[in-house]
GROMACS .gro file of C-alpha atoms in nm:
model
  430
    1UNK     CA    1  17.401   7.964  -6.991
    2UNK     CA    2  17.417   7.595  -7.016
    3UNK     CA    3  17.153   7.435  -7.326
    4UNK     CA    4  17.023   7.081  -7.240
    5UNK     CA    5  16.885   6.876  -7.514
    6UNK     CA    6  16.540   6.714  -7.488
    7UNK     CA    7  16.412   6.464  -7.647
    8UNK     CA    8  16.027   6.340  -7.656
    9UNK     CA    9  15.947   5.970  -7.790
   10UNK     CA   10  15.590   5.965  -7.826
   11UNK     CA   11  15.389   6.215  -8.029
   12UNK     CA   12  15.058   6.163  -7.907
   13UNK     CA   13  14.813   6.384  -7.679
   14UNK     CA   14  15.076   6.421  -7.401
   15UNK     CA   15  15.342   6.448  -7.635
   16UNK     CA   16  15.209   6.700  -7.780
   17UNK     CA   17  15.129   6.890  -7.487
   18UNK     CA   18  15.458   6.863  -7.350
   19UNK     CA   19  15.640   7.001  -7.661
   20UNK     CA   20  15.350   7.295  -7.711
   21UNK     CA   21  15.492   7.380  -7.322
   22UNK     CA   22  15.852   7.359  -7.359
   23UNK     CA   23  15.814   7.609  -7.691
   24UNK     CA   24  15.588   7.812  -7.569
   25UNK     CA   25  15.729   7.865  -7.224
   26UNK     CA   26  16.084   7.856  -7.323
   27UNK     CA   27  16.180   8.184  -7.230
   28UNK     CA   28  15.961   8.191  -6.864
   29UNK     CA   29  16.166   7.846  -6.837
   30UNK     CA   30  16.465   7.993  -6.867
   31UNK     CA   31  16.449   8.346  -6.658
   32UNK     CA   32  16.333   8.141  -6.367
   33UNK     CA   33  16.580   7.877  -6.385
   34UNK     CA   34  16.928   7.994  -6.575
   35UNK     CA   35  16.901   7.655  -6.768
   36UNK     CA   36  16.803   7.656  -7.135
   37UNK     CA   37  16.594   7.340  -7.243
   38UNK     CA   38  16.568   7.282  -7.622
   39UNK     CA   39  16.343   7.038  -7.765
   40UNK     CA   40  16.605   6.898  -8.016
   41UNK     CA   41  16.366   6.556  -8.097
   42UNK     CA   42  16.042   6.381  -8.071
   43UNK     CA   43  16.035   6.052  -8.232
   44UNK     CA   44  15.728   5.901  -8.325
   45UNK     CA   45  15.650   5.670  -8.592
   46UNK     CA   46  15.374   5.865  -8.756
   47UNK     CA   47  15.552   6.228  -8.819
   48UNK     CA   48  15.335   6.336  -9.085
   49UNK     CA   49  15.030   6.428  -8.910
   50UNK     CA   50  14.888   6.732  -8.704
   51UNK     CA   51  14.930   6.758  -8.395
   52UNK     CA   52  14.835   7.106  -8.355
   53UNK     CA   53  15.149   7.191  -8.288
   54UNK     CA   54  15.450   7.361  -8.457
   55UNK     CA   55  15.789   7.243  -8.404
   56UNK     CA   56  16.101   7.388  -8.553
   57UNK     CA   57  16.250   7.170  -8.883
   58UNK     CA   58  16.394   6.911  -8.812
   59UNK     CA   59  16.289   6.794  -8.434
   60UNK     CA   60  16.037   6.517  -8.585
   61UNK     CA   61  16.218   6.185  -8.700
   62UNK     CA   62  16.113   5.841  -8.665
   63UNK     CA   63  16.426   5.686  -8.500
   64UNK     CA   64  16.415   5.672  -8.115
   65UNK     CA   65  16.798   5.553  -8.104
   66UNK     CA   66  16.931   5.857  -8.317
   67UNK     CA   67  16.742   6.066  -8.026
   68UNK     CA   68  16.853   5.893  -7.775
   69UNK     CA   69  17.208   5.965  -7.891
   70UNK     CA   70  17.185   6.358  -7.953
   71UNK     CA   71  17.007   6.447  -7.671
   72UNK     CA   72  17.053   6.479  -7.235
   73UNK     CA   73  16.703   6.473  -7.149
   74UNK     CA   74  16.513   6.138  -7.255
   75UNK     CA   75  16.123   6.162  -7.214
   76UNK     CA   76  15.900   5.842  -7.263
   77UNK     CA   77  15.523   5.916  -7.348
   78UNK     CA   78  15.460   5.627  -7.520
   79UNK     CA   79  15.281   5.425  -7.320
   80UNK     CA   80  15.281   5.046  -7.253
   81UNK     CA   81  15.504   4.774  -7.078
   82UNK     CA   82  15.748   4.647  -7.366
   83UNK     CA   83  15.861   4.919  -7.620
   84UNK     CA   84  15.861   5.210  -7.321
   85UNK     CA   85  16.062   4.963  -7.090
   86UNK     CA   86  16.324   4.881  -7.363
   87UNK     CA   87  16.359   5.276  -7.431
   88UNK     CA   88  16.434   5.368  -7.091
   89UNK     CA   89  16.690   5.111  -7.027
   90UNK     CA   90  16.832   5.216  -7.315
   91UNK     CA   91  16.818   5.588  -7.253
   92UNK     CA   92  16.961   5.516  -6.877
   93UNK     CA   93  17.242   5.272  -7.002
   94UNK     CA   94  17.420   5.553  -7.213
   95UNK     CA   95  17.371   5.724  -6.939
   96UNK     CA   96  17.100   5.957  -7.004
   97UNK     CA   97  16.865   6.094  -6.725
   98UNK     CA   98  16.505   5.991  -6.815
   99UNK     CA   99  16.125   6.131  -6.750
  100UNK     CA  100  15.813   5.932  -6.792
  101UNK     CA  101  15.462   5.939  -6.703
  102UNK     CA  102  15.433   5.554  -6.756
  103UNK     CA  103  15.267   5.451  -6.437
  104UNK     CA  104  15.190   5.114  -6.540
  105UNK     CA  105  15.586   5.057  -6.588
  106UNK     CA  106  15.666   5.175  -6.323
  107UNK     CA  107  15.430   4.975  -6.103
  108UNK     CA  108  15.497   4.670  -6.270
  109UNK     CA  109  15.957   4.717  -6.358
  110UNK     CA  110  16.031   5.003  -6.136
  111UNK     CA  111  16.219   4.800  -5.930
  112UNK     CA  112  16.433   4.673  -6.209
  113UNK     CA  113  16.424   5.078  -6.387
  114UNK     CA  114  16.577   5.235  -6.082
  115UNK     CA  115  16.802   4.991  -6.045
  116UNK     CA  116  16.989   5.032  -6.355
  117UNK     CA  117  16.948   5.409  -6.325
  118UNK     CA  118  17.178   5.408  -5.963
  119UNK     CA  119  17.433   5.197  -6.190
  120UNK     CA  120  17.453   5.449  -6.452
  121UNK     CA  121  17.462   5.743  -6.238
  122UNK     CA  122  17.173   5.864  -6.360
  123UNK     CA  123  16.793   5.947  -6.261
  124UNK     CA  124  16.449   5.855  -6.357
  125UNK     CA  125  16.197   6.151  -6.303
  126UNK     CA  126  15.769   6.026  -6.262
  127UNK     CA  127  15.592   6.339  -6.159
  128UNK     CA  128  15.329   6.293  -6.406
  129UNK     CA  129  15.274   5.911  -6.344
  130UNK     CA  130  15.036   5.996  -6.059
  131UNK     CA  131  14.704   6.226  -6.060
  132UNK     CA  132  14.831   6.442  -6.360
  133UNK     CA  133  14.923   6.750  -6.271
  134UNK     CA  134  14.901   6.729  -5.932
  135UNK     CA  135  15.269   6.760  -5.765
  136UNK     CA  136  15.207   6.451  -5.517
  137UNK     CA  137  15.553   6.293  -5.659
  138UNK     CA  138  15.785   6.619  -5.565
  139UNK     CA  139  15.565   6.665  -5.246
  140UNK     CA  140  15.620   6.229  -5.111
  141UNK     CA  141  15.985   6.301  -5.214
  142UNK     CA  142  16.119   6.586  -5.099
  143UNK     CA  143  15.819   6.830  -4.899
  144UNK     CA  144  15.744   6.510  -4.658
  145UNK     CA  145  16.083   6.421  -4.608
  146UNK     CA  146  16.096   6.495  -4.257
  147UNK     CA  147  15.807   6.267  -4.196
  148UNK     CA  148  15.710   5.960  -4.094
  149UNK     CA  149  15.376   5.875  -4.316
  150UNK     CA  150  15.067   5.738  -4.130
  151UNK     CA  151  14.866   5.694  -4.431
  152UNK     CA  152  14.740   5.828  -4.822
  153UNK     CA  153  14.383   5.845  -4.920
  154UNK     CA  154  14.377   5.915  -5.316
  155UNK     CA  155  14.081   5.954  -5.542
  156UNK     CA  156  14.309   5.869  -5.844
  157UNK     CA  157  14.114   5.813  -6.157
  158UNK     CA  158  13.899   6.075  -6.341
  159UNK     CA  159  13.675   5.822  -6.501
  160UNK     CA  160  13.565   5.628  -6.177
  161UNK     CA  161  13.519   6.037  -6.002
  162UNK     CA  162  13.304   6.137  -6.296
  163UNK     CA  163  13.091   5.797  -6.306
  164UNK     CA  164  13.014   5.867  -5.931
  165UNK     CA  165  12.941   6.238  -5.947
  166UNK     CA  166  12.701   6.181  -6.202
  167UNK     CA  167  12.507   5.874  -6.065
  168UNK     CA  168  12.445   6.068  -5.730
  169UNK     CA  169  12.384   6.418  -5.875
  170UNK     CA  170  12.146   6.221  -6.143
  171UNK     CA  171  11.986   5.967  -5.986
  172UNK     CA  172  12.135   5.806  -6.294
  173UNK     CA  173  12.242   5.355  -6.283
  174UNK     CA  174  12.592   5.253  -6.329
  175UNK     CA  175  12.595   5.162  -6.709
  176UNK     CA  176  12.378   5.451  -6.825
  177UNK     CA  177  12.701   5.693  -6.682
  178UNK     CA  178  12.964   5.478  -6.850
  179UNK     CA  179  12.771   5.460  -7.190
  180UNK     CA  180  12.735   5.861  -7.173
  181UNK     CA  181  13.144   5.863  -7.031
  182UNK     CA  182  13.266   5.667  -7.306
  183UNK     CA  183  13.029   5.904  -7.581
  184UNK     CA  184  13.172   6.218  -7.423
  185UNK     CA  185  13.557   6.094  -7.426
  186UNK     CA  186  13.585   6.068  -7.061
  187UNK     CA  187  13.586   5.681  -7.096
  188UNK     CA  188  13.753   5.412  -7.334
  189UNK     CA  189  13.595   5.202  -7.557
  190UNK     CA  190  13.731   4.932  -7.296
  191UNK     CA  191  13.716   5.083  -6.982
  192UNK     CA  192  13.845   4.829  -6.798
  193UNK     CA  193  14.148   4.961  -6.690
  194UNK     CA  194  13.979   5.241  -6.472
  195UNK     CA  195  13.661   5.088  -6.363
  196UNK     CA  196  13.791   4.755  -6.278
  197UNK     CA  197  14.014   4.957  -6.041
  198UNK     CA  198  14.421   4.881  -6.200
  199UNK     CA  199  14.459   5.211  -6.307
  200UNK     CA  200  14.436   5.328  -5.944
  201UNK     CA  201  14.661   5.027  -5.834
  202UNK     CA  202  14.931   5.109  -6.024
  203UNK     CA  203  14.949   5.453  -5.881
  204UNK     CA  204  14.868   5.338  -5.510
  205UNK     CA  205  15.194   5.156  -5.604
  206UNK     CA  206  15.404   5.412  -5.653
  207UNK     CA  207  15.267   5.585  -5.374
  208UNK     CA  208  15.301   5.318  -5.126
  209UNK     CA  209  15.680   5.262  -5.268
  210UNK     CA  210  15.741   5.620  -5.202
  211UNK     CA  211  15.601   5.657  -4.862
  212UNK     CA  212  15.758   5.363  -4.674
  213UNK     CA  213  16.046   5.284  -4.886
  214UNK     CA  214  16.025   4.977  -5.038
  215UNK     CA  215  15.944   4.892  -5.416
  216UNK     CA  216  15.652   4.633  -5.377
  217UNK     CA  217  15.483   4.585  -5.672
  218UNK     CA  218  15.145   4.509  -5.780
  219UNK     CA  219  15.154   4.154  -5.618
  220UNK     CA  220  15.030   4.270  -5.251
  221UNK     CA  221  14.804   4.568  -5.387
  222UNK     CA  222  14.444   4.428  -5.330
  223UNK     CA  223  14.236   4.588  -5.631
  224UNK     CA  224  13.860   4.586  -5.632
  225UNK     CA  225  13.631   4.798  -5.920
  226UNK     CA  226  13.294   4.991  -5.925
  227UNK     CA  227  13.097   4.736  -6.143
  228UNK     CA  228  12.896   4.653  -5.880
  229UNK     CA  229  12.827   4.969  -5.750
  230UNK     CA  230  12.464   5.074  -5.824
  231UNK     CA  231  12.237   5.314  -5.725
  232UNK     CA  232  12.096   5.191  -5.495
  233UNK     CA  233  12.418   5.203  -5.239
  234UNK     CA  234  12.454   5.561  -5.418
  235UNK     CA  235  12.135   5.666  -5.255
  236UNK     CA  236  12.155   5.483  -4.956
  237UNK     CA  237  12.534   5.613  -4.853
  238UNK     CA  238  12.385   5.966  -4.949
  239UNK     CA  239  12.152   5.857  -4.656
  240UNK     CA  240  12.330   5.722  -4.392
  241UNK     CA  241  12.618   6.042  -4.469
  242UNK     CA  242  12.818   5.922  -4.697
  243UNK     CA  243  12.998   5.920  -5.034
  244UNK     CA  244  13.124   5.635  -5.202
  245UNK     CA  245  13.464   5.659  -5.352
  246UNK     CA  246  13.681   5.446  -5.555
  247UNK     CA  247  13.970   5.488  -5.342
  248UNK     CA  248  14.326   5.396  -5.302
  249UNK     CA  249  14.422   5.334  -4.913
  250UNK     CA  250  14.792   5.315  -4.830
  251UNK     CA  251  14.896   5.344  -4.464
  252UNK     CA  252  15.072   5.167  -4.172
  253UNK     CA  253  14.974   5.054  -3.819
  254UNK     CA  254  15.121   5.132  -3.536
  255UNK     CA  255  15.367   4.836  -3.564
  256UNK     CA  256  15.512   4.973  -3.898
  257UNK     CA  257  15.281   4.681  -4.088
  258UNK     CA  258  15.147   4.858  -4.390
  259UNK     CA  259  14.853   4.809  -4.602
  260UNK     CA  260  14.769   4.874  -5.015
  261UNK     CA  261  14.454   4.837  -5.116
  262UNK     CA  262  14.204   4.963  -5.375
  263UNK     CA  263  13.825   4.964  -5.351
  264UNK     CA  264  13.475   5.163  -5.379
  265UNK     CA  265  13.467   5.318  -5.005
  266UNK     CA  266  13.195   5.491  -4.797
  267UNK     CA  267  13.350   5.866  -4.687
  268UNK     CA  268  13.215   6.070  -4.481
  269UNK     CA  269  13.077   6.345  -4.657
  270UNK     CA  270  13.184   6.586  -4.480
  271UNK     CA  271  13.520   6.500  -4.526
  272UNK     CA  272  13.762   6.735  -4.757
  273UNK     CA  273  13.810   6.411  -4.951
  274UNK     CA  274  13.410   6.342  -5.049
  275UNK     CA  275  13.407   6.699  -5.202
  276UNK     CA  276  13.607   6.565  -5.482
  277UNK     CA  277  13.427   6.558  -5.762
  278UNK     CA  278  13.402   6.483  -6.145
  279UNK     CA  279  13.713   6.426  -6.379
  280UNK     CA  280  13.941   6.538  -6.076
  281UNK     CA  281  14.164   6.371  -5.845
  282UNK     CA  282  14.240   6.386  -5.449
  283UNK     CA  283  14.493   6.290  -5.239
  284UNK     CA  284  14.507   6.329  -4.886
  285UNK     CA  285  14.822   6.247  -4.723
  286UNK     CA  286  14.894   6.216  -4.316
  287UNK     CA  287  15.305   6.322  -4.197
  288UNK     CA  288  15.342   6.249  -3.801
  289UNK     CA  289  15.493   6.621  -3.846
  290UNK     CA  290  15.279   6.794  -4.108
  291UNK     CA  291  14.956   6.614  -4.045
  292UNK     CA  292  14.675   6.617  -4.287
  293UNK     CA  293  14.742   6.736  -4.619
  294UNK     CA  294  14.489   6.760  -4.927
  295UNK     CA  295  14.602   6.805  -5.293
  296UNK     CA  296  14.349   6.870  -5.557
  297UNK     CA  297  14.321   6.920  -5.858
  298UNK     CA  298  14.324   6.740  -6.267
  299UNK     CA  299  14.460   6.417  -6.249
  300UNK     CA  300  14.495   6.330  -6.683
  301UNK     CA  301  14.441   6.574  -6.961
  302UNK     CA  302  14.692   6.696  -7.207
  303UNK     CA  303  14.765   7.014  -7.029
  304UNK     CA  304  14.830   6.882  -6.666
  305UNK     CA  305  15.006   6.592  -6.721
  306UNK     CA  306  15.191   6.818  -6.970
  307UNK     CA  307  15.239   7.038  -6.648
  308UNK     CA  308  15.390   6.762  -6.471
  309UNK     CA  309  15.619   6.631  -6.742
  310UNK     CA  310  15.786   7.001  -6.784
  311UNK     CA  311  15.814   7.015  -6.426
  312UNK     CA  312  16.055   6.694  -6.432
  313UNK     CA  313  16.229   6.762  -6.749
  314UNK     CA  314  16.279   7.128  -6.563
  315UNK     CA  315  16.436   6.952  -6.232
  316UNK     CA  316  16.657   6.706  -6.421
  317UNK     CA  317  16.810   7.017  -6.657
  318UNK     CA  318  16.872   7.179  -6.314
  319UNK     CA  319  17.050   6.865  -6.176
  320UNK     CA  320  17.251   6.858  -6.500
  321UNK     CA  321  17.313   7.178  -6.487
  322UNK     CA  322  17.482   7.209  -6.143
  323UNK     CA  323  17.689   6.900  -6.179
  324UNK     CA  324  17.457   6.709  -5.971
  325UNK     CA  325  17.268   6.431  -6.203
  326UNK     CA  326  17.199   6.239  -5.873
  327UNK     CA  327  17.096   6.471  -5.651
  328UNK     CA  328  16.716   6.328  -5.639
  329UNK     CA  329  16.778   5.950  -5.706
  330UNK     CA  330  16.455   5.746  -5.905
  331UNK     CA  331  16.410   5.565  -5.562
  332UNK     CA  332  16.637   5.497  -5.221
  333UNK     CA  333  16.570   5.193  -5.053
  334UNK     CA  334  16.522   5.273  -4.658
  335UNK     CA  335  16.259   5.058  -4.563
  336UNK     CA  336  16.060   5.197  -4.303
  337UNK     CA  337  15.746   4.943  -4.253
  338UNK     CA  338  15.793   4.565  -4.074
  339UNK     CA  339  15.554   4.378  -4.287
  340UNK     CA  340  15.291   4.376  -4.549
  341UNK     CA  341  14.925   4.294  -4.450
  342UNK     CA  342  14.734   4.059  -4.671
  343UNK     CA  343  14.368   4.175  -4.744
  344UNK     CA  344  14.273   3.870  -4.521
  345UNK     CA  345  14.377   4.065  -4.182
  346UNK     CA  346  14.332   4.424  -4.213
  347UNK     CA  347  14.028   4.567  -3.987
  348UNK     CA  348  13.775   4.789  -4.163
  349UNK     CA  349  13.400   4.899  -4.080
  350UNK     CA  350  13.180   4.742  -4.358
  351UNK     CA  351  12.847   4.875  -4.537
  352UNK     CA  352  12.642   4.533  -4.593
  353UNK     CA  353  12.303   4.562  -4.805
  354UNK     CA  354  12.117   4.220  -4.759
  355UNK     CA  355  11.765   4.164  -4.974
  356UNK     CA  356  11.567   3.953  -4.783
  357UNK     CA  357  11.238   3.737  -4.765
  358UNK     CA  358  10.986   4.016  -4.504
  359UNK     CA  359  10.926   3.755  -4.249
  360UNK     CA  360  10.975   3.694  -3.854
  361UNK     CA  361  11.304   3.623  -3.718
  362UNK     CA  362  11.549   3.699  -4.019
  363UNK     CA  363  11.753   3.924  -3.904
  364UNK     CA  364  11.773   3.793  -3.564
  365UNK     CA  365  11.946   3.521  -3.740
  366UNK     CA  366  12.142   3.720  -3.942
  367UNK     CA  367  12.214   3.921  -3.638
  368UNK     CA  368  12.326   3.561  -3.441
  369UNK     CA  369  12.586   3.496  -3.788
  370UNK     CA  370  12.723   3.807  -3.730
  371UNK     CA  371  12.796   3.789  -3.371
  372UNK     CA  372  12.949   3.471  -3.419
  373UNK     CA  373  13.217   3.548  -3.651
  374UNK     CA  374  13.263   3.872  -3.421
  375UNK     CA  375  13.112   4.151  -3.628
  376UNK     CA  376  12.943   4.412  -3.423
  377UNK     CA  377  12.677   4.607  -3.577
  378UNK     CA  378  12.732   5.006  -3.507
  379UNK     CA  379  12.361   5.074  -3.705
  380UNK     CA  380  12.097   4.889  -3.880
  381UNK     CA  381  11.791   5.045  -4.152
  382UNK     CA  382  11.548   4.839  -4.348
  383UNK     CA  383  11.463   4.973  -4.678
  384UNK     CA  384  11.086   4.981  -4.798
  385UNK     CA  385  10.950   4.640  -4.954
  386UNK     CA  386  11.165   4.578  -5.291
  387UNK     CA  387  10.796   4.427  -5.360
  388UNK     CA  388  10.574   4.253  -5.171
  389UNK     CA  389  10.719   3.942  -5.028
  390UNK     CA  390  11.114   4.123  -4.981
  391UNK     CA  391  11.298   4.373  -4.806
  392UNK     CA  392  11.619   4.521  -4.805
  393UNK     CA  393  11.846   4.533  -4.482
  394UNK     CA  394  12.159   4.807  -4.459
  395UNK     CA  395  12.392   4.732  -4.162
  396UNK     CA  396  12.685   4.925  -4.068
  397UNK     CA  397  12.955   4.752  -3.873
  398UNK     CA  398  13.212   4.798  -3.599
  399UNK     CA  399  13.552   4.737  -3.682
  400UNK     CA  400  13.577   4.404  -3.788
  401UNK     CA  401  13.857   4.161  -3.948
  402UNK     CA  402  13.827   4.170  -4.337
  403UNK     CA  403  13.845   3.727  -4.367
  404UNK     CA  404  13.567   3.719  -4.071
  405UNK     CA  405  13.313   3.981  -4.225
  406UNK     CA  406  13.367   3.789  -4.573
  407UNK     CA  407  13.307   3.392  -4.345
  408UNK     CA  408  13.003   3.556  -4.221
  409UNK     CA  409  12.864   3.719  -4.582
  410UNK     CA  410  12.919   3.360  -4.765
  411UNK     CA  411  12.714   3.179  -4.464
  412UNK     CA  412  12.435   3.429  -4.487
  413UNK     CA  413  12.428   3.428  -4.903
  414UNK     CA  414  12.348   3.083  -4.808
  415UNK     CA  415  12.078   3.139  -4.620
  416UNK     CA  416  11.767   3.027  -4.794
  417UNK     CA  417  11.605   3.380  -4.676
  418UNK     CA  418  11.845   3.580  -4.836
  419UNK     CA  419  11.734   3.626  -5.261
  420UNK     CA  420  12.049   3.783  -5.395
  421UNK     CA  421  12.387   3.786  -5.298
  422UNK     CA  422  12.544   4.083  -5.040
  423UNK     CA  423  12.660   4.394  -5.142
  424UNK     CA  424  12.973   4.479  -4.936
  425UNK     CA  425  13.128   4.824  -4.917
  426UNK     CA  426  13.420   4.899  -4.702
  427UNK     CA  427  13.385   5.226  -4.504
  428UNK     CA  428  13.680   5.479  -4.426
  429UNK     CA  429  13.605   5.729  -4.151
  430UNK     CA  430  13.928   5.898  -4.234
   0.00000   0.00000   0.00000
């Protein structure tokens, strides 16, 4: 039976998670597969305390070159854009085949990553770098391969899901949520990362990259947080049917031109999608062939990104195995999209709230502004009094062009009628 060597930089929550796996489920590993994988190192440069988990003498050292050098099977858990990138070039330029859940890196160098692995020969694996333990990676790559893909909806970060849930179930405002997130571990001390919307990006990245064949980047993703979310558009979506999701939105017209973009987004709520939930993650993906697809389930957590990892380290030992190292290469260029759409030109429906003086003739001109820059209105409520002398006006648009609905919302903010600035919510009817 061939033995493949594994090694694990990065002893931390994942790391830990992955090595508890690979000894635990050695043997169900290996009747399944006919491959033996044996954690040989995990280099981390605190190997003195618990992790909760026990490894055989002699695994832990604090050299990531020695395990480099003794072992097939490279995995990078540490994290970050500098140390994790020099690792993996320098796992993949002595030609060793390398697995990572570093979605950031990947966003951000993946271009320059897969690159060098194709010149070595060798493969870089990502399962885990999007919604945990969720197979979305295998399923892009090999399940929709016979597809064309329309478009990906992904609820992609637990913290933004939970901060949602609980302000709607609750009744509860924005900052109360994240305080009680960050108490209860399911937010950072700086949370910016998720709630400002880049953790999603970088994901939506690799997503996009996978579905239409090119590696773009972060520079055309169009990222937009939940800060300004209160509430108030909480309660009022709820209202008008409708959740509101911090969503990624990758998909292509029907002139190939495709689209990346992250923002809080009206669903309907009776929608598979909306019935996402708490810490978990979504993603909905449309094949000209297979049509709608959902996959659900934990999208972090030591255990299911653990899942993930395993599930790459397993498909690389198998490649290795069978003489076949390449067989799944990190990433094929086969462009299949004519252009990228700036956020200036792609055509949404829009959720506007508008606060208001309570006098004649307001929203007739508001109405007029509208027209002019060619937004239709589809519906139109007004909210009881905010207090005596204002109101609160919710109108829900036609299709519109993203750089005309934003013309028209900064000449209305200017209005001297108008007492606080728009809130703008784009709407998906998916």
């Amino acid at each position: 039976m061939k033995e493949l060597k594994v090694g694990i930089i990065g002893f931390g929550t994942v790391g830990a998670g992955v090595a508890s796996c690979l000894l635990k489920n050695a043997g169900v590993i290996e009747k399944r597969t006919g491959v033996k994988t044996v954690l040989t190192r995990i280099a981390d440069l605190d190997i003195t305390s618990d992790r909760g988990v026990q490894v055989p003498d002699g695994i832990l050292t604090t050299s990531v070159k020695e395990l480099i050098d003794v072992c097939d099977i490279v995995v990078e858990l540490i994290g970050g854009t500098t140390k994790s990138k020099e690792f993996i070039l320098e796992a993949l330029k002595k030609g060793k085949t390398v697995v990572t859940a570093n979605k950031a890196l990947l966003a951000e160098h993946g271009e320059e990553l897969f690159r060098t692995a194709e010149a070595n020969h060798v493969t870089v694996h990502y399962e885990a770098s999007v919604a945990g333990g969720i197979p979305i990676i295998k399923s892009l790559r090999e399940g929709f391969v016979g597809n064309r893909i329309n478009r990906i909806y992904g609820i992609l970060n637990g913290t933004c899901n939970y901060i949602f849930t609980r302000m709607e179930r609750e009744k509860l405002g924005f900052q109360d949520v994240l305080t009680d997130a960050q108490r209860l571990g399911y937010a950072e001390a700086n949370p910016s990362l998720d709630i400002d919307g880049f953790d999603t990006a970088h994901k939506a990245a690799i997503l996009a990259s996978l579905a239409y064949g090119k590696w773009f980047g972060m520079k055309p993703v169009y990222v937009e947080g939940i800060r300004n979310v209160s509430l108030e558009e909480i309660r009022n979506a709820e209202e008008l049917g409708y959740k509101v999701k911090l969503l990624a939105i990758i998909k292509k017209d029907e002139k190939d031109a495709v689209e990346i973009r992250v923002h809080p987004t009206l669903v309907p709520e009776e929608s598979p999608i909306a019935g996402i939930s708490d810490v978990f993650n979504g993603v909905m993906v449309n094949g000209d062939f297979v049509g709608n697809t959902l996959f659900y389930g934990r999208g972090a957590g030591r255990e299911a990104t653990a899942s993930a990892v395993v599930s790459d380290i397993v498909d690389a030992a198998l490649n290795l195995a069978n003489g076949c190292p390449e067989r799944l290469q990190s990433f094929r260029e086969g462009a299949l999209y004519s252009e990228l759409i700036p956020m200036s030109d792609i055509e949404s429906r829009y959720y506007l709230r508008i606060t208001v003086e309570d006098k004649p003739g307001v929203l007739g001109k508001i109405a007029t502004l509208l027209s002019n820059y060619n937004v239709s209105i589809s519906s139109l409520m007004q909210r009881n009094r905010n207090s005596e002398e204002e109101v609160s006006i919710i109108i829900l648009t036609h299709m519109a062009l993203e750089s005309e609905v934003q013309k028209a919302v900064r000449m209305i903010n200017q209005f001297p009628e108008v007492k606080s600035p728009i809130n703008l919510i784009r709407i998906e009817d998916l």
